[in-house]
Tab-separated table of C-alpha atoms (C1' of nucleotides) in Angstrom:
chain	number	residue	atom	x	y	z
H	1	UNK	CA	42.212	-179.767	64.014
H	2	UNK	CA	38.787	-181.345	64.048
H	3	UNK	CA	38.100	-182.052	60.412
H	4	UNK	CA	35.703	-184.688	61.673
H	5	UNK	CA	34.497	-184.646	65.230
H	6	UNK	CA	33.078	-188.156	65.251
H	7	UNK	CA	30.743	-187.070	67.988
H	8	UNK	CA	27.831	-187.467	65.588
H	9	UNK	CA	29.045	-190.665	64.016
H	10	UNK	CA	29.737	-191.100	60.347
H	11	UNK	CA	30.668	-187.958	58.460
H	12	UNK	CA	33.498	-188.585	56.068
H	13	UNK	CA	34.665	-185.179	54.866
H	14	UNK	CA	33.727	-181.663	55.826
H	15	UNK	CA	32.787	-180.985	52.217
H	16	UNK	CA	30.425	-183.920	52.061
H	17	UNK	CA	28.933	-183.039	55.403
H	18	UNK	CA	28.348	-179.463	54.308
H	19	UNK	CA	26.868	-180.727	51.066
H	20	UNK	CA	24.365	-182.912	52.876
H	21	UNK	CA	23.396	-180.301	55.422
H	22	UNK	CA	22.941	-177.566	52.837
H	23	UNK	CA	21.032	-179.859	50.521
H	24	UNK	CA	18.695	-180.776	53.341
H	25	UNK	CA	18.179	-177.148	54.287
H	26	UNK	CA	17.360	-176.163	50.726
H	27	UNK	CA	15.036	-179.105	50.131
H	28	UNK	CA	13.042	-178.440	53.272
H	29	UNK	CA	12.894	-174.716	52.656
H	30	UNK	CA	14.929	-173.834	55.727
H	31	UNK	CA	16.978	-171.933	53.182
H	32	UNK	CA	14.150	-170.475	51.110
H	33	UNK	CA	14.243	-170.191	47.298
H	34	UNK	CA	16.178	-167.217	46.014
H	35	UNK	CA	17.911	-166.575	49.324
H	36	UNK	CA	21.418	-165.234	49.192
H	37	UNK	CA	23.859	-167.801	50.528
H	38	UNK	CA	26.706	-165.941	52.159
H	39	UNK	CA	29.849	-167.908	52.732
H	40	UNK	CA	30.598	-166.429	56.134
H	41	UNK	CA	27.068	-167.039	57.373
H	42	UNK	CA	27.109	-170.681	56.259
H	43	UNK	CA	30.649	-171.147	57.502
H	44	UNK	CA	29.638	-170.324	61.042
H	45	UNK	CA	26.310	-172.135	60.748
H	46	UNK	CA	28.022	-175.373	59.762
H	47	UNK	CA	31.086	-174.915	61.948
H	48	UNK	CA	33.498	-175.373	59.091
H	49	UNK	CA	35.812	-173.436	56.801
H	50	UNK	CA	35.129	-171.503	53.654
H	51	UNK	CA	36.613	-174.124	51.337
H	52	UNK	CA	34.204	-176.949	52.191
H	53	UNK	CA	31.276	-174.548	51.987
H	54	UNK	CA	32.320	-173.324	48.571
H	55	UNK	CA	32.875	-176.825	47.298
H	56	UNK	CA	29.513	-177.959	48.620
H	57	UNK	CA	27.820	-175.009	46.937
H	58	UNK	CA	29.561	-175.866	43.691
H	59	UNK	CA	28.201	-179.391	43.888
H	60	UNK	CA	24.720	-178.111	44.655
H	61	UNK	CA	24.977	-175.754	41.700
H	62	UNK	CA	25.178	-178.702	39.343
H	63	UNK	CA	22.281	-180.310	41.164
H	64	UNK	CA	20.356	-177.173	40.261
H	65	UNK	CA	19.560	-176.458	43.892
H	66	UNK	CA	21.938	-173.495	44.021
H	67	UNK	CA	22.730	-170.810	41.487
H	68	UNK	CA	26.092	-169.166	41.118
H	69	UNK	CA	25.973	-165.501	40.190
H	70	UNK	CA	29.075	-164.510	38.294
H	71	UNK	CA	31.158	-162.708	40.921
H	72	UNK	CA	28.296	-162.159	43.284
H	73	UNK	CA	28.262	-165.440	45.161
H	74	UNK	CA	25.560	-168.050	45.449
H	75	UNK	CA	21.857	-168.173	46.136
H	76	UNK	CA	19.288	-170.916	46.640
H	77	UNK	CA	17.688	-171.705	43.289
H	78	UNK	CA	14.439	-169.843	42.759
H	79	UNK	CA	11.160	-171.658	42.194
H	80	UNK	CA	8.346	-171.036	39.768
H	81	UNK	CA	5.255	-172.761	38.542
H	82	UNK	CA	6.936	-173.076	35.178
H	83	UNK	CA	9.904	-174.842	36.729
H	84	UNK	CA	7.601	-177.124	38.677
H	85	UNK	CA	5.724	-178.125	35.579
H	86	UNK	CA	8.911	-178.890	33.717
H	87	UNK	CA	10.082	-181.087	36.570
H	88	UNK	CA	6.781	-182.949	36.450
H	89	UNK	CA	7.007	-183.391	32.688
H	90	UNK	CA	10.534	-184.723	32.802
H	91	UNK	CA	9.841	-187.015	35.711
H	92	UNK	CA	6.923	-188.605	33.872
H	93	UNK	CA	9.067	-189.125	30.817
H	94	UNK	CA	12.231	-190.369	32.498
H	95	UNK	CA	10.630	-192.466	35.188
H	96	UNK	CA	8.466	-194.230	32.651
H	97	UNK	CA	11.583	-195.141	30.713
H	98	UNK	CA	13.364	-196.292	33.843
H	99	UNK	CA	10.441	-198.247	35.234
H	100	UNK	CA	9.879	-200.108	31.986
H	101	UNK	CA	13.562	-200.982	31.821
H	102	UNK	CA	13.479	-202.106	35.450
H	103	UNK	CA	10.549	-204.405	34.809
H	104	UNK	CA	12.223	-205.755	31.700
H	105	UNK	CA	15.138	-206.809	33.916
H	106	UNK	CA	12.899	-208.072	36.708
H	107	UNK	CA	14.233	-210.829	38.916
H	108	UNK	CA	13.555	-212.206	42.378
H	109	UNK	CA	16.191	-210.077	44.087
H	110	UNK	CA	14.628	-206.905	42.726
H	111	UNK	CA	11.155	-207.977	43.804
H	112	UNK	CA	12.491	-208.630	47.290
H	113	UNK	CA	14.030	-205.176	47.397
H	114	UNK	CA	10.760	-203.604	46.277
H	115	UNK	CA	8.726	-205.381	48.902
H	116	UNK	CA	11.208	-204.428	51.591
H	117	UNK	CA	11.349	-200.786	50.602
H	118	UNK	CA	7.600	-200.607	50.457
H	119	UNK	CA	7.326	-202.161	53.880
H	120	UNK	CA	9.835	-199.719	55.350
H	121	UNK	CA	8.005	-196.821	53.791
H	122	UNK	CA	4.695	-197.965	55.210
H	123	UNK	CA	6.244	-198.385	58.626
H	124	UNK	CA	7.905	-194.971	58.438
H	125	UNK	CA	4.649	-193.282	57.462
H	126	UNK	CA	3.371	-194.109	60.933
H	127	UNK	CA	6.442	-192.611	62.612
H	128	UNK	CA	8.270	-189.313	62.186
H	129	UNK	CA	8.032	-187.346	58.968
H	130	UNK	CA	11.750	-187.202	58.372
H	131	UNK	CA	12.114	-190.956	58.145
H	132	UNK	CA	9.228	-191.099	55.748
H	133	UNK	CA	10.835	-188.771	53.232
H	134	UNK	CA	13.906	-190.966	52.988
H	135	UNK	CA	11.900	-194.179	52.851
H	136	UNK	CA	9.591	-192.732	50.221
H	137	UNK	CA	12.496	-191.813	47.993
H	138	UNK	CA	14.115	-195.194	48.576
H	139	UNK	CA	10.943	-196.951	47.440
H	140	UNK	CA	10.595	-194.849	44.333
H	141	UNK	CA	14.237	-195.268	43.415
H	142	UNK	CA	14.020	-199.004	44.040
H	143	UNK	CA	11.261	-199.153	41.433
H	144	UNK	CA	13.662	-197.657	38.925
H	145	UNK	CA	17.081	-198.954	39.823
H	146	UNK	CA	16.742	-202.339	38.232
H	147	UNK	CA	16.976	-200.537	34.910
H	148	UNK	CA	20.733	-200.584	35.452
H	149	UNK	CA	20.967	-197.213	33.751
H	150	UNK	CA	23.062	-195.042	36.091
H	151	UNK	CA	22.749	-191.784	34.190
H	152	UNK	CA	19.010	-192.116	33.976
H	153	UNK	CA	18.805	-192.953	37.668
H	154	UNK	CA	20.875	-189.935	38.488
H	155	UNK	CA	18.521	-187.667	36.591
H	156	UNK	CA	15.508	-189.253	38.234
H	157	UNK	CA	17.062	-188.768	41.637
H	158	UNK	CA	17.873	-185.142	40.884
H	159	UNK	CA	14.376	-184.438	39.661
H	160	UNK	CA	12.910	-186.197	42.660
H	161	UNK	CA	14.853	-183.866	44.932
H	162	UNK	CA	13.849	-180.793	42.971
H	163	UNK	CA	10.263	-181.884	43.348
H	164	UNK	CA	10.524	-182.418	47.115
H	165	UNK	CA	11.136	-178.719	47.514
H	166	UNK	CA	7.760	-177.901	46.064
H	167	UNK	CA	6.095	-180.339	48.406
H	168	UNK	CA	7.698	-178.633	51.378
H	169	UNK	CA	6.786	-175.238	50.032
H	170	UNK	CA	3.143	-176.080	49.349
H	171	UNK	CA	2.438	-178.082	52.465
H	172	UNK	CA	4.302	-178.109	55.736
H	173	UNK	CA	6.185	-181.210	54.661
H	174	UNK	CA	4.974	-184.690	53.840
H	175	UNK	CA	1.493	-183.925	55.038
H	176	UNK	CA	-0.258	-184.252	51.696
H	177	UNK	CA	-3.008	-186.646	52.589
H	178	UNK	CA	-1.532	-190.048	53.072
H	179	UNK	CA	-4.535	-192.302	52.599
H	180	UNK	CA	-4.761	-191.918	48.809
H	181	UNK	CA	-1.007	-192.054	48.533
H	182	UNK	CA	-0.756	-195.392	50.294
H	183	UNK	CA	-3.248	-196.961	47.912
H	184	UNK	CA	-1.438	-195.517	44.917
H	185	UNK	CA	1.839	-196.916	46.106
H	186	UNK	CA	0.261	-200.303	46.512
H	187	UNK	CA	-1.043	-200.288	42.970
H	188	UNK	CA	2.392	-199.435	41.637
H	189	UNK	CA	4.052	-202.100	43.738
H	190	UNK	CA	1.599	-204.802	42.742
H	191	UNK	CA	1.854	-203.990	39.055
H	192	UNK	CA	5.641	-204.030	39.268
H	193	UNK	CA	5.610	-207.400	41.033
H	194	UNK	CA	3.311	-208.670	38.266
H	195	UNK	CA	5.806	-207.378	35.683
H	196	UNK	CA	2.956	-205.439	34.151
H	197	UNK	CA	4.845	-202.503	32.696
H	198	UNK	CA	1.817	-200.729	31.232
H	199	UNK	CA	-0.123	-200.822	34.460
H	200	UNK	CA	2.861	-199.891	36.611
H	201	UNK	CA	3.792	-196.867	34.510
H	202	UNK	CA	0.181	-195.780	34.313
H	203	UNK	CA	-0.169	-195.865	38.089
H	204	UNK	CA	3.192	-194.192	38.600
H	205	UNK	CA	2.430	-191.347	36.242
H	206	UNK	CA	-1.071	-190.914	37.636
H	207	UNK	CA	0.515	-190.725	41.056
H	208	UNK	CA	2.760	-187.895	39.896
H	209	UNK	CA	0.143	-186.011	37.957
H	210	UNK	CA	-2.283	-186.175	40.829
H	211	UNK	CA	0.090	-184.716	43.396
H	212	UNK	CA	1.299	-182.412	40.636
H	213	UNK	CA	-2.142	-180.958	40.147
H	214	UNK	CA	-2.564	-180.581	43.874
H	215	UNK	CA	0.711	-178.721	44.242
H	216	UNK	CA	0.091	-176.690	41.114
H	217	UNK	CA	-3.216	-175.485	42.485
H	218	UNK	CA	-1.549	-174.550	45.771
H	219	UNK	CA	0.946	-172.411	43.900
H	220	UNK	CA	-1.645	-170.123	42.396
H	221	UNK	CA	-2.564	-168.707	45.789
B	1	UNK	CA	47.885	-160.429	42.688
B	2	UNK	CA	46.901	-161.551	39.210
B	3	UNK	CA	43.574	-163.210	39.699
B	4	UNK	CA	42.910	-162.392	36.065
B	5	UNK	CA	45.795	-161.492	33.803
B	6	UNK	CA	43.664	-160.062	30.998
B	7	UNK	CA	46.447	-160.933	28.618
B	8	UNK	CA	44.219	-163.548	27.019
B	9	UNK	CA	41.080	-161.452	27.046
B	10	UNK	CA	37.872	-162.475	28.721
B	11	UNK	CA	38.220	-164.867	31.618
B	12	UNK	CA	35.981	-163.896	34.481
B	13	UNK	CA	37.075	-165.994	37.444
B	14	UNK	CA	39.926	-168.417	37.961
B	15	UNK	CA	37.412	-171.092	38.875
B	16	UNK	CA	35.454	-170.649	35.686
B	17	UNK	CA	38.601	-170.575	33.625
B	18	UNK	CA	39.853	-173.770	35.211
B	19	UNK	CA	36.446	-175.338	34.677
B	20	UNK	CA	36.495	-174.577	30.972
B	21	UNK	CA	40.066	-175.666	30.426
B	22	UNK	CA	39.610	-178.930	32.297
B	23	UNK	CA	36.311	-179.643	30.599
B	24	UNK	CA	37.927	-179.136	27.209
B	25	UNK	CA	40.848	-181.387	28.110
B	26	UNK	CA	38.562	-184.168	29.282
B	27	UNK	CA	36.244	-183.910	26.276
B	28	UNK	CA	39.087	-184.082	23.791
B	29	UNK	CA	40.829	-186.891	25.625
B	30	UNK	CA	43.857	-184.816	26.505
B	31	UNK	CA	43.049	-186.006	29.996
B	32	UNK	CA	42.172	-189.618	29.210
B	33	UNK	CA	39.307	-191.525	30.876
B	34	UNK	CA	40.132	-192.909	34.281
B	35	UNK	CA	43.220	-190.752	34.707
B	36	UNK	CA	44.009	-189.585	38.189
B	37	UNK	CA	43.644	-185.828	38.461
B	38	UNK	CA	46.144	-184.596	41.002
B	39	UNK	CA	45.538	-181.156	42.377
B	40	UNK	CA	49.166	-180.098	42.382
B	41	UNK	CA	49.676	-181.246	38.812
B	42	UNK	CA	46.618	-179.352	37.565
B	43	UNK	CA	47.444	-176.364	39.725
B	44	UNK	CA	50.753	-175.864	37.934
B	45	UNK	CA	49.310	-176.800	34.540
B	46	UNK	CA	46.638	-174.115	34.786
B	47	UNK	CA	48.756	-171.562	36.642
B	48	UNK	CA	46.285	-171.151	39.439
B	49	UNK	CA	45.700	-172.103	43.064
B	50	UNK	CA	44.319	-175.232	44.594
B	51	UNK	CA	40.942	-173.726	45.458
B	52	UNK	CA	39.850	-172.901	41.901
B	53	UNK	CA	41.029	-176.305	40.729
B	54	UNK	CA	39.071	-178.084	43.409
B	55	UNK	CA	35.972	-176.042	42.719
B	56	UNK	CA	36.228	-176.684	39.008
B	57	UNK	CA	36.586	-180.407	39.647
B	58	UNK	CA	33.541	-180.305	41.883
B	59	UNK	CA	31.545	-178.726	39.091
B	60	UNK	CA	32.795	-181.289	36.596
B	61	UNK	CA	31.846	-184.044	39.011
B	62	UNK	CA	28.214	-183.079	38.726
B	63	UNK	CA	28.602	-182.925	34.945
B	64	UNK	CA	29.694	-186.544	35.205
B	65	UNK	CA	32.998	-185.811	33.510
B	66	UNK	CA	34.955	-186.267	36.735
B	67	UNK	CA	34.547	-188.719	39.583
B	68	UNK	CA	35.332	-187.948	43.172
B	69	UNK	CA	36.763	-190.833	45.159
B	70	UNK	CA	35.937	-190.470	48.821
B	71	UNK	CA	39.183	-189.197	50.341
B	72	UNK	CA	41.316	-190.185	47.398
B	73	UNK	CA	40.895	-187.220	45.118
B	74	UNK	CA	39.474	-186.997	41.626
B	75	UNK	CA	39.817	-188.818	38.329
B	76	UNK	CA	38.506	-188.333	34.820
B	77	UNK	CA	35.297	-190.318	34.444
B	78	UNK	CA	35.892	-193.734	32.921
B	79	UNK	CA	34.250	-194.786	29.662
B	80	UNK	CA	32.590	-198.006	28.641
B	81	UNK	CA	30.476	-199.334	25.839
B	82	UNK	CA	27.664	-199.653	28.325
B	83	UNK	CA	27.941	-196.003	29.278
B	84	UNK	CA	28.040	-194.997	25.641
B	85	UNK	CA	24.894	-196.916	24.869
B	86	UNK	CA	23.069	-195.360	27.775
B	87	UNK	CA	24.054	-191.905	26.578
B	88	UNK	CA	22.722	-192.747	23.139
B	89	UNK	CA	19.474	-194.063	24.565
B	90	UNK	CA	18.876	-191.022	26.720
B	91	UNK	CA	19.782	-188.600	23.966
B	92	UNK	CA	17.267	-190.190	21.636
B	93	UNK	CA	14.595	-189.985	24.283
B	94	UNK	CA	15.289	-186.481	25.578
B	95	UNK	CA	16.119	-184.835	22.282
B	96	UNK	CA	12.955	-186.175	20.718
B	97	UNK	CA	10.956	-184.611	23.541
B	98	UNK	CA	12.830	-181.330	23.202
B	99	UNK	CA	12.650	-181.193	19.434
B	100	UNK	CA	8.915	-181.834	19.386
B	101	UNK	CA	8.386	-179.119	21.980
B	102	UNK	CA	10.589	-176.763	19.975
B	103	UNK	CA	8.581	-177.341	16.822
B	104	UNK	CA	5.334	-176.898	18.738
B	105	UNK	CA	6.598	-173.433	19.705
B	106	UNK	CA	7.949	-172.670	16.255
B	107	UNK	CA	8.085	-169.045	15.175
B	108	UNK	CA	9.968	-166.961	12.652
B	109	UNK	CA	12.726	-165.962	15.063
B	110	UNK	CA	13.503	-169.583	15.819
B	111	UNK	CA	13.599	-170.488	12.147
B	112	UNK	CA	16.019	-167.643	11.538
B	113	UNK	CA	18.244	-168.891	14.324
B	114	UNK	CA	18.200	-172.411	12.908
B	115	UNK	CA	19.130	-171.273	9.429
B	116	UNK	CA	21.948	-169.143	10.810
B	117	UNK	CA	23.364	-171.870	13.004
B	118	UNK	CA	23.220	-174.317	10.163
B	119	UNK	CA	24.988	-171.886	7.894
B	120	UNK	CA	27.727	-171.263	10.437
B	121	UNK	CA	28.184	-174.967	10.947
B	122	UNK	CA	28.494	-175.586	7.227
B	123	UNK	CA	31.025	-172.784	6.951
B	124	UNK	CA	32.993	-174.078	9.923
B	125	UNK	CA	33.103	-177.579	8.513
B	126	UNK	CA	35.327	-176.226	5.750
B	127	UNK	CA	37.699	-174.559	8.239
B	128	UNK	CA	39.409	-175.754	11.406
B	129	UNK	CA	38.025	-178.672	13.346
B	130	UNK	CA	37.771	-176.837	16.638
B	131	UNK	CA	35.345	-174.278	15.263
B	132	UNK	CA	33.250	-177.034	13.839
B	133	UNK	CA	32.710	-178.738	17.174
B	134	UNK	CA	31.296	-175.563	18.685
B	135	UNK	CA	29.169	-174.768	15.665
B	136	UNK	CA	27.871	-178.316	15.520
B	137	UNK	CA	26.759	-178.192	19.125
B	138	UNK	CA	25.251	-174.746	18.592
B	139	UNK	CA	23.164	-176.062	15.707
B	140	UNK	CA	21.946	-179.079	17.624
B	141	UNK	CA	21.096	-177.022	20.667
B	142	UNK	CA	19.318	-174.449	18.502
B	143	UNK	CA	17.065	-177.229	17.258
B	144	UNK	CA	16.053	-177.909	20.844
B	145	UNK	CA	16.116	-174.577	22.609
B	146	UNK	CA	12.778	-173.340	21.364
B	147	UNK	CA	11.250	-175.908	23.676
B	148	UNK	CA	11.795	-173.346	26.450
B	149	UNK	CA	12.483	-176.185	28.868
B	150	UNK	CA	15.707	-175.246	30.630
B	151	UNK	CA	16.155	-178.424	32.639
B	152	UNK	CA	15.654	-180.566	29.588
B	153	UNK	CA	18.081	-178.434	27.601
B	154	UNK	CA	20.622	-178.767	30.336
B	155	UNK	CA	20.398	-182.529	30.254
B	156	UNK	CA	20.649	-182.558	26.482
B	157	UNK	CA	23.710	-180.354	26.629
B	158	UNK	CA	25.323	-182.569	29.251
B	159	UNK	CA	24.654	-185.708	27.263
B	160	UNK	CA	25.930	-184.044	24.123
B	161	UNK	CA	29.211	-183.343	25.883
B	162	UNK	CA	29.475	-186.838	27.280
B	163	UNK	CA	28.992	-188.124	23.750
B	164	UNK	CA	31.677	-185.876	22.263
B	165	UNK	CA	34.252	-187.733	24.325
B	166	UNK	CA	33.458	-190.964	22.562
B	167	UNK	CA	33.821	-189.311	19.196
B	168	UNK	CA	37.272	-188.054	20.122
B	169	UNK	CA	38.218	-191.440	21.493
B	170	UNK	CA	37.023	-193.381	18.459
B	171	UNK	CA	38.290	-191.055	15.782
B	172	UNK	CA	40.923	-188.369	16.037
B	173	UNK	CA	38.237	-185.751	16.521
B	174	UNK	CA	35.442	-184.625	14.239
B	175	UNK	CA	36.727	-186.675	11.328
B	176	UNK	CA	33.799	-189.054	11.059
B	177	UNK	CA	32.987	-188.762	7.419
B	178	UNK	CA	31.340	-185.453	6.822
B	179	UNK	CA	29.495	-186.037	3.559
B	180	UNK	CA	26.729	-188.185	5.034
B	181	UNK	CA	26.556	-185.949	8.040
B	182	UNK	CA	25.948	-182.807	6.000
B	183	UNK	CA	23.014	-184.416	4.226
B	184	UNK	CA	21.567	-185.659	7.491
B	185	UNK	CA	21.794	-182.199	8.984
B	186	UNK	CA	20.015	-180.787	5.987
B	187	UNK	CA	17.150	-183.227	6.347
B	188	UNK	CA	16.717	-182.325	9.979
B	189	UNK	CA	16.845	-178.612	9.245
B	190	UNK	CA	14.326	-178.814	6.422
B	191	UNK	CA	11.913	-180.900	8.441
B	192	UNK	CA	12.176	-178.481	11.355
B	193	UNK	CA	11.545	-175.508	9.070
B	194	UNK	CA	8.509	-177.355	7.717
B	195	UNK	CA	7.323	-177.871	11.307
B	196	UNK	CA	7.167	-181.566	10.536
B	197	UNK	CA	7.849	-183.009	13.977
B	198	UNK	CA	7.640	-186.660	12.971
B	199	UNK	CA	10.089	-186.269	10.115
B	200	UNK	CA	12.470	-184.075	12.101
B	201	UNK	CA	12.654	-186.439	15.051
B	202	UNK	CA	13.022	-189.428	12.762
B	203	UNK	CA	15.973	-187.832	10.985
B	204	UNK	CA	17.502	-186.632	14.223
B	205	UNK	CA	17.320	-190.036	15.859
B	206	UNK	CA	18.569	-191.794	12.737
B	207	UNK	CA	21.460	-189.360	12.750
B	208	UNK	CA	22.337	-190.375	16.302
B	209	UNK	CA	21.822	-194.081	15.848
B	210	UNK	CA	23.946	-194.104	12.717
B	211	UNK	CA	26.946	-192.427	14.302
B	212	UNK	CA	26.188	-194.472	17.407
B	213	UNK	CA	26.544	-197.715	15.519
B	214	UNK	CA	29.738	-196.492	13.928
B	215	UNK	CA	31.269	-195.538	17.259
B	216	UNK	CA	29.976	-198.682	18.919
B	217	UNK	CA	31.691	-200.815	16.298
B	218	UNK	CA	34.916	-198.891	16.816
B	219	UNK	CA	34.796	-199.638	20.516
B	220	UNK	CA	34.902	-203.400	20.091
B	221	UNK	CA	38.411	-203.280	18.670
O	1	DA	C1'	14.395	-133.344	46.824
O	2	DT	C1'	17.261	-135.969	43.673
O	3	DG	C1'	21.026	-137.800	41.273
O	4	DT	C1'	25.965	-138.693	41.079
O	5	DC	C1'	30.343	-139.879	42.711
O	6	DA	C1'	33.768	-141.400	46.048
O	7	DA	C1'	35.067	-143.368	50.215
O	8	DA	C1'	33.913	-146.965	53.498
O	9	DT	C1'	32.100	-151.391	54.165
O	10	DA	C1'	31.105	-156.005	53.239
O	11	DA	C1'	31.461	-160.113	50.712
O	12	DT	C1'	33.698	-162.955	47.386
O	13	DA	C1'	37.476	-165.322	45.285
O	14	DT	C1'	41.943	-166.790	45.835
O	15	DC	C1'	46.340	-167.893	47.890
O	16	DG	C1'	49.835	-170.116	50.990
O	17	DA	C1'	50.423	-173.106	54.713
O	18	DT	C1'	49.059	-176.945	57.729
O	19	DA	C1'	46.876	-181.099	59.348
O	20	DT	C1'	45.029	-185.478	57.872
O	21	DT	C1'	44.835	-189.299	55.196
O	22	DT	C1'	46.415	-192.483	51.742
O	23	DT	C1'	50.053	-194.629	49.372
O	24	DT	C1'	54.626	-196.255	48.975
O	25	DG	C1'	58.748	-198.752	50.202
O	26	DG	C1'	61.373	-201.635	52.761
O	27	DA	C1'	62.753	-204.346	57.070
O	28	DG	C1'	61.770	-208.352	59.569
O	29	DA	C1'	59.256	-212.694	60.276
O	30	DT	C1'	57.287	-216.983	58.545
E	1	DA	C1'	60.031	-216.016	48.153
E	2	DT	C1'	55.936	-213.973	50.299
E	3	DC	C1'	53.373	-211.616	53.781
E	4	DT	C1'	52.764	-208.300	57.453
E	5	DC	C1'	53.605	-204.227	59.556
E	6	DC	C1'	55.654	-199.821	60.366
E	7	DA	C1'	57.947	-195.638	58.937
E	8	DA	C1'	58.593	-192.246	55.112
E	9	DA	C1'	56.640	-189.861	51.352
E	10	DA	C1'	53.010	-187.988	48.731
E	11	DA	C1'	48.583	-186.255	48.082
E	12	DT	C1'	44.270	-184.630	49.818
E	13	DA	C1'	41.331	-181.805	52.525
E	14	DT	C1'	41.025	-177.929	55.249
E	15	DC	C1'	42.159	-173.662	57.514
E	16	DG	C1'	43.391	-168.667	58.130
E	17	DA	C1'	44.626	-164.657	55.839
E	18	DT	C1'	44.736	-161.514	51.863
E	19	DA	C1'	43.553	-159.353	47.585
E	20	DT	C1'	39.775	-158.362	44.677
E	21	DT	C1'	35.348	-157.136	43.631
E	22	DA	C1'	30.593	-155.630	44.708
E	23	DT	C1'	27.611	-152.951	47.683
E	24	DT	C1'	26.367	-149.468	50.648
E	25	DT	C1'	26.677	-144.885	52.649
E	26	DG	C1'	26.822	-140.167	52.732
E	27	DA	C1'	28.556	-135.748	51.051
E	28	DC	C1'	28.101	-132.614	47.417
E	29	DA	C1'	26.211	-130.438	43.405
E	30	DT	C1'	22.233	-129.697	40.660
DNA sequence: ATGTCAAATAATATCGATATTTTTGGAGAT
DNA sequence: ATCTCCAAAAATATCGATATTATTTGACAT
């Protein structure tokens, strides 16, 4: 019938659409951690069949955003301080590796991409919050993607997403004070453009640890 | 009807069964890299419906053993020397982190587990090859699992599996000369039991780089 | 009151069939 | 011969329905 309405614009398959919608809802906390994800409920919520929903949940399972319980269906992955700290640890490790590799491969095209992404992020930070999230991720991934290491990039992207959840849970969204953040981003950008791997990784990791400590403290409450 | 025949023994769901069978076939090369994976073909091969097959393929997609092509179905993930080298790089990085964390948490129970796993692996190396693969992975994961870092362990397990494929492709299976390997395993075990993190990681990484170089040389042919 | 068991209910997992899309194969034009 | 385009075939993606499994409810016995 209407596998793809085209009223919205650009959704390829129902499965992919469901995947993106569900992912978004889990990341933002609209589907809170630990919540049971009933097929029928999601089916009607997303206006689609059971098959695309199940397939989307299977994909999200391997992204560690959804857990499958033997014969008892799915639920949004739970959160814990322990989990948060592991994410932080792995991000520091993997992103350092990726950033150093990126800088080692530095060329003009990459620098252009970085500058552009940074500009878009800055612009988006003045507009709506939703745009900013995407632009922020795009900037961070642009820092790493010149490493030309697809597996590593995939892990970094996954961990980035897992981390977003905690930001949404702690604050109301991307409202963790932006003034410091902007300066930190600038330091990372400048160091990357200078091909100064030590400085860039130091600033990047400081950036993570700082917001990490902030979020960690919020979680004790 | 017969969602679970129980003639074999212990398969929980059709999806999980299909997942395991397909994973095995891709790891061993029975389904060679790049091969188109047609639903109907797999459906009859595994004696199950289209839904479990699709779900299993979705899960394998996120394990990076299967690729989904927009509206053109699935195929076994391709291989390349580049991909192999990235796997090696990431394994060295992540397993070092995990092994050091494991040793930092060392206790008697862990040491017992290590000794047992090593013993089982040694015993299996004298028997059938299939047993050995499982025991070998169990030993390597036992080295790491005292880190108590589930995300990290998951990545290590994934990368281990991705690496297995290259072993099966290069040799006929686990036939890469076992004498050196046994000694290398012993060095790692002893260092771990001594809580000597530097020595253990050195031996572990040497172990990987050595077989890595061997496989890498095989791939040029 | 409380615990246990069975029937009723609800939800999952799976199947069979259909609609949609991609690929194939061949006829006609250049 | 080669290319383009259209119809036929194949394969995918999705739907609706069913069988299976888990959960709840309430009656009964202790």
